[in-house]
PDB file of C-alpha atoms in Angstrom:
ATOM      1  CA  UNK A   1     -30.181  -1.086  13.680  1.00 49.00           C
ATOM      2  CA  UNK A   2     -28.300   0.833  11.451  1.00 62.00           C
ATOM      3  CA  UNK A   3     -24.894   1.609  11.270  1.00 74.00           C
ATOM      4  CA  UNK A   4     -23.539   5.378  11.015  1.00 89.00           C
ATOM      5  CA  UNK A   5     -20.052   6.279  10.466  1.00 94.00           C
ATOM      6  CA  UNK A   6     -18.760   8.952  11.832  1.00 94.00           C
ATOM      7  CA  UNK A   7     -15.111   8.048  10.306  1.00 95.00           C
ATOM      8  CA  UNK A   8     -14.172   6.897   7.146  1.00 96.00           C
ATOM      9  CA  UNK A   9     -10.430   7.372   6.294  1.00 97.00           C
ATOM     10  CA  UNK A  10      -7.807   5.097   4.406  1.00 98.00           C
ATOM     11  CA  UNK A  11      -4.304   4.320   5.376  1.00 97.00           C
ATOM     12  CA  UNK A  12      -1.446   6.110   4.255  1.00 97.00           C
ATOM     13  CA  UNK A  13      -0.070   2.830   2.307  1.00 97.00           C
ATOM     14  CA  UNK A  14      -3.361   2.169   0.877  1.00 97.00           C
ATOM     15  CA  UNK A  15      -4.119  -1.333   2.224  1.00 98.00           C
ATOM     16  CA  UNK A  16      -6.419  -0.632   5.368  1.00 98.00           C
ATOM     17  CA  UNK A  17      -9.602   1.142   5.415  1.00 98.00           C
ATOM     18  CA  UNK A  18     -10.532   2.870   8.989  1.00 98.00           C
ATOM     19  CA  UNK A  19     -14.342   3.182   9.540  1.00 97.00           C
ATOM     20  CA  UNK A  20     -15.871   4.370  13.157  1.00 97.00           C
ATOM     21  CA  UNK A  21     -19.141   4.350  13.609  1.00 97.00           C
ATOM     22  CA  UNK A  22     -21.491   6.782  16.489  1.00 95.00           C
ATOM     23  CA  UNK A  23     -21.825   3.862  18.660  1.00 95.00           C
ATOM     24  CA  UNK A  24     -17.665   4.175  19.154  1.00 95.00           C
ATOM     25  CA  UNK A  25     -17.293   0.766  17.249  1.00 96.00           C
ATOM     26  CA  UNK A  26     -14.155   1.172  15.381  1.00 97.00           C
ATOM     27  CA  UNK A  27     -12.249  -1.003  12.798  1.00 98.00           C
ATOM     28  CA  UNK A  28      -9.814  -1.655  10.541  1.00 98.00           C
ATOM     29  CA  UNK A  29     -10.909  -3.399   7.561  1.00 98.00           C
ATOM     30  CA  UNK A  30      -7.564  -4.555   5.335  1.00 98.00           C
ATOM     31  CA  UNK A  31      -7.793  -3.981   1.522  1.00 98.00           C
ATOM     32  CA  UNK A  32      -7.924  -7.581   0.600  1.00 98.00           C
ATOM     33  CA  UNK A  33     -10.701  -8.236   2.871  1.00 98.00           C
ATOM     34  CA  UNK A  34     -12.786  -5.431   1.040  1.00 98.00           C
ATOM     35  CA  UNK A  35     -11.904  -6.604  -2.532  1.00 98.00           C
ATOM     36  CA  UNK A  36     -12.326 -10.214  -1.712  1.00 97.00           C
ATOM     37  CA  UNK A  37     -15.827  -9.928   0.073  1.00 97.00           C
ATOM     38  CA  UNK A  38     -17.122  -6.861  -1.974  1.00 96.00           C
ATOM     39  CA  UNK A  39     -20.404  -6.860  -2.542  1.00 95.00           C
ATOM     40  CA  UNK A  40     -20.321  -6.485  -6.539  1.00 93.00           C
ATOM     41  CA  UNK A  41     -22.396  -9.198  -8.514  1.00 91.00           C
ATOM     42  CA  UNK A  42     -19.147 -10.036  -9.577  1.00 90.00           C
ATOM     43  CA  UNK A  43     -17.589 -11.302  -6.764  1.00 94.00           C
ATOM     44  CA  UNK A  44     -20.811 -12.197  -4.701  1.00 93.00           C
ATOM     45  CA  UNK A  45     -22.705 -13.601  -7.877  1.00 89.00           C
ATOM     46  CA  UNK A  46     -26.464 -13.419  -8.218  1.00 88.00           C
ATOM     47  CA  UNK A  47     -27.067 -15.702  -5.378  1.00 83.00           C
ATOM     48  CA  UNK A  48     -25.680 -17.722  -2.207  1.00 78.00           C
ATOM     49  CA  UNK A  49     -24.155 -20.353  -4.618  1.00 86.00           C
ATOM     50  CA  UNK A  50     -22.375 -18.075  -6.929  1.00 91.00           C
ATOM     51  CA  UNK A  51     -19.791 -16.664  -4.986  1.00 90.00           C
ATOM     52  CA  UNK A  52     -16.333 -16.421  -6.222  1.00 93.00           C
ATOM     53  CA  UNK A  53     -13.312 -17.100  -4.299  1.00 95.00           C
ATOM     54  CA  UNK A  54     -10.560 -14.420  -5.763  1.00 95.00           C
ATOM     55  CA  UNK A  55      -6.963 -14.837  -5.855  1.00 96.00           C
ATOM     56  CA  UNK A  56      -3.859 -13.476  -5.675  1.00 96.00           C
ATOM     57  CA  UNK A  57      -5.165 -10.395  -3.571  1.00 97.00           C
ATOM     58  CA  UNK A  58      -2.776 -10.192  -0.641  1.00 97.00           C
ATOM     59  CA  UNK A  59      -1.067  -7.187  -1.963  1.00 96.00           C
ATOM     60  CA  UNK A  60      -4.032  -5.217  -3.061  1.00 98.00           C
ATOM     61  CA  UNK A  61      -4.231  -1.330  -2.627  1.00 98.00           C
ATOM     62  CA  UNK A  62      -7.056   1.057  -2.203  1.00 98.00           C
ATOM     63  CA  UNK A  63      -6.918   3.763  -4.826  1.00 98.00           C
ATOM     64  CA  UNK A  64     -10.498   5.252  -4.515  1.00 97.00           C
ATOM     65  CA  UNK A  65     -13.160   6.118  -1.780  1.00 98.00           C
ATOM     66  CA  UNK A  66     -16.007   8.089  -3.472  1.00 97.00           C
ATOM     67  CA  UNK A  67     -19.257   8.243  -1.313  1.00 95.00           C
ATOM     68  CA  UNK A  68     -22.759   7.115  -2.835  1.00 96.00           C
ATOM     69  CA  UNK A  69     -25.242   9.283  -1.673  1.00 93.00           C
ATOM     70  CA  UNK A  70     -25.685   9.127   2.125  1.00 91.00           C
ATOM     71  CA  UNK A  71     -25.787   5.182   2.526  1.00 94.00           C
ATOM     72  CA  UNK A  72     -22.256   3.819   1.132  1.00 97.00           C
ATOM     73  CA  UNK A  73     -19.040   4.341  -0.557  1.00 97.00           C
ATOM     74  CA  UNK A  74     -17.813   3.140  -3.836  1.00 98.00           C
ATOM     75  CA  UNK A  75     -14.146   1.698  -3.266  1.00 98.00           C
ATOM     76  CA  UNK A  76     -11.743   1.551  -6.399  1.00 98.00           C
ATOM     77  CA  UNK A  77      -8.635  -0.992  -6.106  1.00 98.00           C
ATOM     78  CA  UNK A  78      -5.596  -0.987  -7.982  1.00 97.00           C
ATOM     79  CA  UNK A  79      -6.751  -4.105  -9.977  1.00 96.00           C
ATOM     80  CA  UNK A  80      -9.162  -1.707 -11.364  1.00 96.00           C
ATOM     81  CA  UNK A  81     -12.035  -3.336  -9.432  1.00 96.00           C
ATOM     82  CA  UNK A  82     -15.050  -0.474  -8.346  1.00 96.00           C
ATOM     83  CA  UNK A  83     -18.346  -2.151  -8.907  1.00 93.00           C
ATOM     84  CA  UNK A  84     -18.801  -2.787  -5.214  1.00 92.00           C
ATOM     85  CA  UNK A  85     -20.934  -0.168  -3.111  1.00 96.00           C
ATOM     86  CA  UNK A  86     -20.066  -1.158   0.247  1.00 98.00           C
ATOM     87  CA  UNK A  87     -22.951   0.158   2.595  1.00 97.00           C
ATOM     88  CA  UNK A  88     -22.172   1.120   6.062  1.00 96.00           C
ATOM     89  CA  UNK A  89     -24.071  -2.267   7.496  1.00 96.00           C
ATOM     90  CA  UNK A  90     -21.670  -4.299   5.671  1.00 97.00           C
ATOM     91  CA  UNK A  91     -18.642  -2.412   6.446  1.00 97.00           C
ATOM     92  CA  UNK A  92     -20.010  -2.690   9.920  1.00 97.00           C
ATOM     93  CA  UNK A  93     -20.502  -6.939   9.445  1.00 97.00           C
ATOM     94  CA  UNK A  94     -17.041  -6.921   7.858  1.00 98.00           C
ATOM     95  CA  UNK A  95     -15.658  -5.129  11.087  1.00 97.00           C
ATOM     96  CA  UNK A  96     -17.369  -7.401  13.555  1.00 97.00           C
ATOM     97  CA  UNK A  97     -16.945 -10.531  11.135  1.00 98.00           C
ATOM     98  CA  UNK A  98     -14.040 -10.012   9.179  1.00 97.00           C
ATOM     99  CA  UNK A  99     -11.256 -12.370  10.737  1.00 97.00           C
ATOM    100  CA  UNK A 100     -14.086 -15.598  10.360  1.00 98.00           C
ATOM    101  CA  UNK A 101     -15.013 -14.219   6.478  1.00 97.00           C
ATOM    102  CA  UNK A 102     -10.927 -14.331   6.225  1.00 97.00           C
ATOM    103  CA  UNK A 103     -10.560 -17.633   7.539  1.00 98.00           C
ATOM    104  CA  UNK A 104     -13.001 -19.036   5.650  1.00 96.00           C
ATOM    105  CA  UNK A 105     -11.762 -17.382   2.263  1.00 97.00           C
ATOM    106  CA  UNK A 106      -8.340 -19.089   2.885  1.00 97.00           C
ATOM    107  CA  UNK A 107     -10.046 -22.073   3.377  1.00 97.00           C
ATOM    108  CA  UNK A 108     -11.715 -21.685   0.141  1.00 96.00           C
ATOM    109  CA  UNK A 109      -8.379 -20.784  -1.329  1.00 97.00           C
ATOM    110  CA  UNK A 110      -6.866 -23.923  -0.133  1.00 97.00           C
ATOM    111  CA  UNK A 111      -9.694 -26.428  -1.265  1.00 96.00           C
ATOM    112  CA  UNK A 112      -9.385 -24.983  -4.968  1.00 96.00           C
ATOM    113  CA  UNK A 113      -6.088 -24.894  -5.065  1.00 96.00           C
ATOM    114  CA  UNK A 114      -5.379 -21.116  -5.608  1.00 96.00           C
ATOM    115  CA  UNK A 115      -3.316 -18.535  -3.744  1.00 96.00           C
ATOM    116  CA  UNK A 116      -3.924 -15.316  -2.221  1.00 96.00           C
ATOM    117  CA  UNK A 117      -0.188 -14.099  -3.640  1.00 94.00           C
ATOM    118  CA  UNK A 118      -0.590 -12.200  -7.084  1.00 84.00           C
ATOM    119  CA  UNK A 119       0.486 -14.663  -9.755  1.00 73.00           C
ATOM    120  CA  UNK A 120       3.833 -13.437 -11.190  1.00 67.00           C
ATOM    121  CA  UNK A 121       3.876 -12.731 -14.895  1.00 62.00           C
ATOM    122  CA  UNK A 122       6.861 -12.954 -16.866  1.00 55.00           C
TER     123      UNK A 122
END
């Protein structure tokens, strides 16, 4: 089945993306969530076993939402990150499985040793 929004609309403070869809499934899909699961070869890799675990994105803002023809949108982030098209079947998985993808990336976090604060500079 696929997913249709009928709602796509970010946050005032640029950390939560709001996404309905025609079946009245709503959600509210937090920035980190989005950059650390996005779908770009460079955080997914080119297959099951080359996903990255990214840190220090607890903090991380929305800047962009640009739509990609009728199927997804492009989402820019203030660490300059945009090569992800999310389409609306995985914003729709991330809605429905986004606290267990969360769990399991602070797992990750914790077994390498990394952090999802932003590492202070300076």
């Amino acid at each position: 089945m696929s997913a249709w929004p009928t709602e796509i609309r970010l946050a005032k403070d640029r950390r939560t993306l709001h996404v309905a869809f025609e079946d009245g499934a709503a959600y509210a899909l937090p920035a980190e969530l989005l950059r650390v699961e996005s779908p770009s070869a460079e955080v997914q890799g080119h297959g099951p076993t080359q996903k990255k675990t990214v840190p220090g994105k607890a903090e991380v803002e929305i800047i962009g939402v640009e739509p990609v023809g009728h199927y997804a949108v492009k989402l820019t982030f203030d660490d300059m990150h945009d090569t992800g098209i999310f389409a609306w079947d995985y914003l729709r998985e991330l809605g429905e499985h986004g606290e267990a993808k969360m769990q399991a990336y602070r797992d990750a976090l914790a077994e390498q040793g990394l952090s999802r604060e932003r590492v202070k500079r300076g």
